[in-house]
Amino acid sequence: MEFQQMKEQFLALLQEQTLIYATISQPRQKSNELKRIKLKPIQLKGVYTIQIEYQYERILKHENVKLDAFAHHFDLLLEQFRQIHAQFTDQSIQIQLSKKNKVLWKSDKTQQQKQVNLSHNRKKQYLLDDATAYPFLIRLGVQTEDGKVKKQKYDKFKQINRFVEFIDDSLAHLPEDRQIRILDFGSGKSYLTFALYHYLKIEKGLDIRVTGLDLKKEVIEECNRIAQDLQYDDLQFLVGDINDYNEETSVDMVVTLHACDVATDMALARAVKWGAKVILSVPCCQHELNRQLNAPELDIMTQHGLIRERFAALATDSIRAQLLTLVGYETQILEFIDMENTPKNILIRAYFTGKKATQEERIKYDSFIALLNVNPFLQNELKNFM
């Protein structure tokens, strides 16, 4: 099949309005920040429309395009990508393009006719299904005895699922030939700790051992009772402070959720020293930089207490992410849950790669620290690794 013929045939199929979804992938240039495209049909104000989801390394963007205007967008996408997988109601199609645009077109007829869903607000598909009863969610009061998510707990259910998505994304970075060691600092009531254990141990069947650490004795005792009731034999909770926990020499994953101020930095430093392959951190109450901040160039912002507080918090997490990059981690700052549910919605995700930081990355960090005139706690903790 010729390249032009392929385009015409694919666009003709779209005109039939039988598309269910499509994925366009395999960037022609490895340096392309745009990693893949997803297409799905929706109906906006009664008009059949193709929603284009642009998946970058760190963010998603969406664009809605009317069917008669899609051909131009399709041309631009084919300039950047070499593979298309599309599911229609009656067939699935796989298209592979060579560097010189030679076309391999493979089509498989669908045995049972599929249905197109044009709803713009489709039901979210969770890794933990909201129609399934999970013993740990029932025990924690998120679900009723018959497995229905309680109305007042639905935000918590969404938060748990968002966290499980991060865990699922991290699987490729965890060891496969031995038991996986996981620590959760500041586990609190441990909704997410139980979710982590359930997903990795029960759903994925992995050999893991998880420890949750918190200062509240009563909370820890209750969490241990729940773990025993659920027969989660490789999950334990201990009373203790991050600084005082010296039971480990090597850890695979460190989770730190809402550890206040420099307690987050203590946990991040410990994770680096243990050589953790995965770090998931949701910071809280970032006061350290707010106290130190001395940047006359930013006075137009920082003269206002509210703005100063928010800026200092964002600067703190930016510094944390950059420091982790400087010591060999691939680091991202992601939205944990919607801002409407909580302002504490940033998650720092870091995967250890061992990649040496570039001189440019170091200069950017030093320049930023000099601008703010601060001396971050985490920088001092990691100085021997930089």
mmCIF file of N, CA, C and O in Angstrom, residues 57-58 162-174 252-254 268 271-272 275-281 321 323-334 347-356:
data_model
loop_
_atom_site.group_PDB
_atom_site.id
_atom_site.type_symbol
_atom_site.label_atom_id
_atom_site.label_comp_id
_atom_site.label_asym_id
_atom_site.label_seq_id
_atom_site.Cartn_x
_atom_site.Cartn_y
_atom_site.Cartn_z
ATOM 1 N N GLU A 57 6.048 13.869 28.066
ATOM 2 C CA GLU A 57 6.742 13.174 29.151
ATOM 3 C C GLU A 57 6.097 13.481 30.495
ATOM 4 O O GLU A 57 5.955 12.609 31.344
ATOM 5 N N ARG A 58 5.663 14.732 30.683
ATOM 6 C CA ARG A 58 5.192 15.120 32.001
ATOM 7 C C ARG A 58 3.765 15.646 32.023
ATOM 8 O O ARG A 58 3.194 15.816 33.086
ATOM 9 N N ARG A 162 -5.635 7.033 42.186
ATOM 10 C CA ARG A 162 -4.575 7.834 41.581
ATOM 11 C C ARG A 162 -3.214 7.359 42.091
ATOM 12 O O ARG A 162 -2.254 7.235 41.313
ATOM 13 N N PHE A 163 -3.127 7.068 43.371
ATOM 14 C CA PHE A 163 -1.882 6.582 43.944
ATOM 15 C C PHE A 163 -1.525 5.218 43.357
ATOM 16 O O PHE A 163 -0.359 4.952 43.034
ATOM 17 N N VAL A 164 -2.512 4.344 43.194
ATOM 18 C CA VAL A 164 -2.259 3.022 42.610
ATOM 19 C C VAL A 164 -1.745 3.158 41.178
ATOM 20 O O VAL A 164 -0.898 2.374 40.729
ATOM 21 N N GLU A 165 -2.215 4.175 40.454
ATOM 22 C CA GLU A 165 -1.696 4.420 39.102
ATOM 23 C C GLU A 165 -0.205 4.723 39.147
ATOM 24 O O GLU A 165 0.567 4.248 38.303
ATOM 25 N N PHE A 166 0.220 5.520 40.117
ATOM 26 C CA PHE A 166 1.646 5.819 40.264
ATOM 27 C C PHE A 166 2.437 4.552 40.600
ATOM 28 O O PHE A 166 3.545 4.351 40.104
ATOM 29 N N ILE A 167 1.854 3.718 41.448
ATOM 30 C CA ILE A 167 2.507 2.458 41.796
ATOM 31 C C ILE A 167 2.643 1.581 40.557
ATOM 32 O O ILE A 167 3.696 0.991 40.287
ATOM 33 N N ASP A 168 1.571 1.499 39.777
ATOM 34 C CA ASP A 168 1.590 0.680 38.568
ATOM 35 C C ASP A 168 2.649 1.173 37.582
ATOM 36 O O ASP A 168 3.356 0.383 36.950
ATOM 37 N N ASP A 169 2.763 2.491 37.444
ATOM 38 C CA ASP A 169 3.769 3.070 36.548
ATOM 39 C C ASP A 169 5.196 2.734 36.988
ATOM 40 O O ASP A 169 6.115 2.752 36.179
ATOM 41 N N SER A 170 5.362 2.443 38.274
ATOM 42 C CA SER A 170 6.701 2.223 38.835
ATOM 43 C C SER A 170 7.176 0.780 38.733
ATOM 44 O O SER A 170 8.339 0.490 39.041
ATOM 45 N N LEU A 171 6.309 -0.132 38.304
ATOM 46 C CA LEU A 171 6.635 -1.559 38.336
ATOM 47 C C LEU A 171 7.908 -1.894 37.579
ATOM 48 O O LEU A 171 8.703 -2.738 38.018
ATOM 49 N N ALA A 172 8.123 -1.237 36.448
ATOM 50 C CA ALA A 172 9.290 -1.555 35.613
ATOM 51 C C ALA A 172 10.608 -1.209 36.303
ATOM 52 O O ALA A 172 11.665 -1.702 35.899
ATOM 53 N N HIS A 173 10.550 -0.396 37.350
ATOM 54 C CA HIS A 173 11.775 0.040 38.026
ATOM 55 C C HIS A 173 12.079 -0.780 39.275
ATOM 56 O O HIS A 173 13.098 -0.544 39.943
ATOM 57 N N LEU A 174 11.229 -1.730 39.596
ATOM 58 C CA LEU A 174 11.417 -2.550 40.794
ATOM 59 C C LEU A 174 12.063 -3.883 40.436
ATOM 60 O O LEU A 174 11.861 -4.396 39.331
ATOM 61 N N ASP A 252 13.955 -0.630 48.233
ATOM 62 C CA ASP A 252 13.632 -0.510 46.812
ATOM 63 C C ASP A 252 12.679 0.639 46.512
ATOM 64 O O ASP A 252 12.794 1.297 45.479
ATOM 65 N N MET A 253 11.705 0.871 47.400
ATOM 66 C CA MET A 253 10.748 1.954 47.193
ATOM 67 C C MET A 253 10.524 2.681 48.504
ATOM 68 O O MET A 253 10.313 2.041 49.548
ATOM 69 N N VAL A 254 10.570 4.011 48.454
ATOM 70 C CA VAL A 254 10.269 4.830 49.621
ATOM 71 C C VAL A 254 9.081 5.716 49.284
ATOM 72 O O VAL A 254 9.073 6.416 48.264
ATOM 73 N N LEU A 268 13.461 11.837 51.877
ATOM 74 C CA LEU A 268 14.103 11.810 50.562
ATOM 75 C C LEU A 268 15.590 11.491 50.689
ATOM 76 O O LEU A 268 16.143 10.708 49.909
ATOM 77 N N ALA A 271 16.027 7.862 51.413
ATOM 78 C CA ALA A 271 15.773 7.072 50.207
ATOM 79 C C ALA A 271 17.003 7.051 49.309
ATOM 80 O O ALA A 271 17.385 5.994 48.780
ATOM 81 N N VAL A 272 17.633 8.202 49.132
ATOM 82 C CA VAL A 272 18.836 8.279 48.295
ATOM 83 C C VAL A 272 19.962 7.454 48.907
ATOM 84 O O VAL A 272 20.660 6.704 48.209
ATOM 85 N N GLY A 275 19.642 3.907 48.308
ATOM 86 C CA GLY A 275 19.652 3.522 46.895
ATOM 87 C C GLY A 275 18.293 3.105 46.391
ATOM 88 O O GLY A 275 18.173 2.235 45.518
ATOM 89 N N ALA A 276 17.224 3.738 46.908
ATOM 90 C CA ALA A 276 15.862 3.391 46.497
ATOM 91 C C ALA A 276 15.691 3.573 44.994
ATOM 92 O O ALA A 276 16.081 4.591 44.434
ATOM 93 N N LYS A 277 15.087 2.570 44.359
ATOM 94 C CA LYS A 277 14.852 2.646 42.918
ATOM 95 C C LYS A 277 13.659 3.553 42.590
ATOM 96 O O LYS A 277 13.599 4.150 41.521
ATOM 97 N N VAL A 278 12.704 3.640 43.530
ATOM 98 C CA VAL A 278 11.500 4.437 43.315
ATOM 99 C C VAL A 278 11.240 5.287 44.553
ATOM 100 O O VAL A 278 11.302 4.785 45.680
ATOM 101 N N ILE A 279 10.946 6.573 44.329
ATOM 102 C CA ILE A 279 10.559 7.478 45.405
ATOM 103 C C ILE A 279 9.245 8.133 45.008
ATOM 104 O O ILE A 279 9.112 8.682 43.916
ATOM 105 N N LEU A 280 8.262 8.055 45.902
ATOM 106 C CA LEU A 280 6.982 8.739 45.710
ATOM 107 C C LEU A 280 6.741 9.609 46.930
ATOM 108 O O LEU A 280 6.606 9.100 48.045
ATOM 109 N N SER A 281 6.699 10.925 46.729
ATOM 110 C CA SER A 281 6.617 11.838 47.867
ATOM 111 C C SER A 281 5.562 12.910 47.636
ATOM 112 O O SER A 281 5.597 13.613 46.623
ATOM 113 N N ALA A 321 13.116 18.321 43.538
ATOM 114 C CA ALA A 321 13.146 17.570 42.284
ATOM 115 C C ALA A 321 14.499 17.712 41.592
ATOM 116 O O ALA A 321 15.056 16.731 41.089
ATOM 117 N N LEU A 323 17.418 18.466 42.978
ATOM 118 C CA LEU A 323 18.452 17.770 43.756
ATOM 119 C C LEU A 323 18.429 16.273 43.482
ATOM 120 O O LEU A 323 19.478 15.633 43.355
ATOM 121 N N LEU A 324 17.240 15.693 43.380
ATOM 122 C CA LEU A 324 17.149 14.269 43.061
ATOM 123 C C LEU A 324 17.698 13.997 41.663
ATOM 124 O O LEU A 324 18.349 12.978 41.427
ATOM 125 N N THR A 325 17.456 14.915 40.742
ATOM 126 C CA THR A 325 18.033 14.780 39.397
ATOM 127 C C THR A 325 19.555 14.813 39.460
ATOM 128 O O THR A 325 20.237 14.033 38.773
ATOM 129 N N LEU A 326 20.093 15.685 40.294
ATOM 130 C CA LEU A 326 21.552 15.833 40.392
ATOM 131 C C LEU A 326 22.233 14.604 40.992
ATOM 132 O O LEU A 326 23.430 14.412 40.804
ATOM 133 N N VAL A 327 21.470 13.776 41.733
ATOM 134 C CA VAL A 327 22.075 12.586 42.330
ATOM 135 C C VAL A 327 21.660 11.306 41.600
ATOM 136 O O VAL A 327 21.763 10.209 42.147
ATOM 137 N N GLY A 328 21.170 11.454 40.361
ATOM 138 C CA GLY A 328 20.991 10.267 39.525
ATOM 139 C C GLY A 328 19.580 9.761 39.338
ATOM 140 O O GLY A 328 19.383 8.621 38.904
ATOM 141 N N TYR A 329 18.574 10.592 39.643
ATOM 142 C CA TYR A 329 17.190 10.168 39.482
ATOM 143 C C TYR A 329 16.536 10.871 38.296
ATOM 144 O O TYR A 329 16.849 12.030 37.989
ATOM 145 N N GLU A 330 15.629 10.154 37.639
ATOM 146 C CA GLU A 330 14.726 10.770 36.670
ATOM 147 C C GLU A 330 13.518 11.250 37.465
ATOM 148 O O GLU A 330 12.785 10.441 38.046
ATOM 149 N N THR A 331 13.319 12.553 37.523
ATOM 150 C CA THR A 331 12.381 13.135 38.478
ATOM 151 C C THR A 331 11.283 13.922 37.780
ATOM 152 O O THR A 331 11.525 14.639 36.822
ATOM 153 N N GLN A 332 10.066 13.766 38.279
ATOM 154 C CA GLN A 332 8.916 14.502 37.759
ATOM 155 C C GLN A 332 8.103 15.053 38.919
ATOM 156 O O GLN A 332 8.045 14.447 39.995
ATOM 157 N N ILE A 333 7.465 16.190 38.691
ATOM 158 C CA ILE A 333 6.479 16.720 39.626
ATOM 159 C C ILE A 333 5.126 16.601 38.952
ATOM 160 O O ILE A 333 4.910 17.137 37.865
ATOM 161 N N LEU A 334 4.216 15.877 39.602
ATOM 162 C CA LEU A 334 2.939 15.531 38.991
ATOM 163 C C LEU A 334 1.786 15.958 39.880
ATOM 164 O O LEU A 334 1.942 16.152 41.093
ATOM 165 N N LEU A 347 2.849 15.655 43.729
ATOM 166 C CA LEU A 347 3.597 14.438 44.024
ATOM 167 C C LEU A 347 4.928 14.482 43.288
ATOM 168 O O LEU A 347 4.972 14.780 42.091
ATOM 169 N N ILE A 348 6.003 14.226 44.011
ATOM 170 C CA ILE A 348 7.332 14.116 43.411
ATOM 171 C C ILE A 348 7.597 12.637 43.169
ATOM 172 O O ILE A 348 7.574 11.830 44.103
ATOM 173 N N ARG A 349 7.818 12.285 41.904
ATOM 174 C CA ARG A 349 8.110 10.897 41.545
ATOM 175 C C ARG A 349 9.525 10.827 40.988
ATOM 176 O O ARG A 349 9.877 11.593 40.085
ATOM 177 N N ALA A 350 10.313 9.917 41.520
ATOM 178 C CA ALA A 350 11.709 9.805 41.092
ATOM 179 C C ALA A 350 12.083 8.342 40.895
ATOM 180 O O ALA A 350 11.808 7.503 41.758
ATOM 181 N N TYR A 351 12.690 8.056 39.744
ATOM 182 C CA TYR A 351 13.193 6.720 39.438
ATOM 183 C C TYR A 351 14.711 6.808 39.339
ATOM 184 O O TYR A 351 15.245 7.657 38.616
ATOM 185 N N PHE A 352 15.401 5.905 40.024
ATOM 186 C CA PHE A 352 16.865 5.942 39.973
ATOM 187 C C PHE A 352 17.366 5.380 38.646
ATOM 188 O O PHE A 352 17.008 4.273 38.248
ATOM 189 N N THR A 353 18.183 6.162 37.961
ATOM 190 C CA THR A 353 18.788 5.724 36.696
ATOM 191 C C THR A 353 20.308 5.688 36.782
ATOM 192 O O THR A 353 20.959 5.017 35.984
ATOM 193 N N GLY A 354 20.870 6.418 37.758
ATOM 194 C CA GLY A 354 22.316 6.511 37.858
ATOM 195 C C GLY A 354 22.928 7.471 36.851
ATOM 196 O O GLY A 354 24.151 7.611 36.766
ATOM 197 N N LYS A 355 22.074 8.134 36.078
ATOM 198 C CA LYS A 355 22.570 9.052 35.056
ATOM 199 C C LYS A 355 23.263 10.244 35.710
ATOM 200 O O LYS A 355 22.718 10.876 36.614
ATOM 201 N N LYS A 356 24.442 10.549 35.226
ATOM 202 C CA LYS A 356 25.201 11.659 35.781
ATOM 203 C C LYS A 356 24.613 12.983 35.334
ATOM 204 O O LYS A 356 24.283 13.181 34.173
#
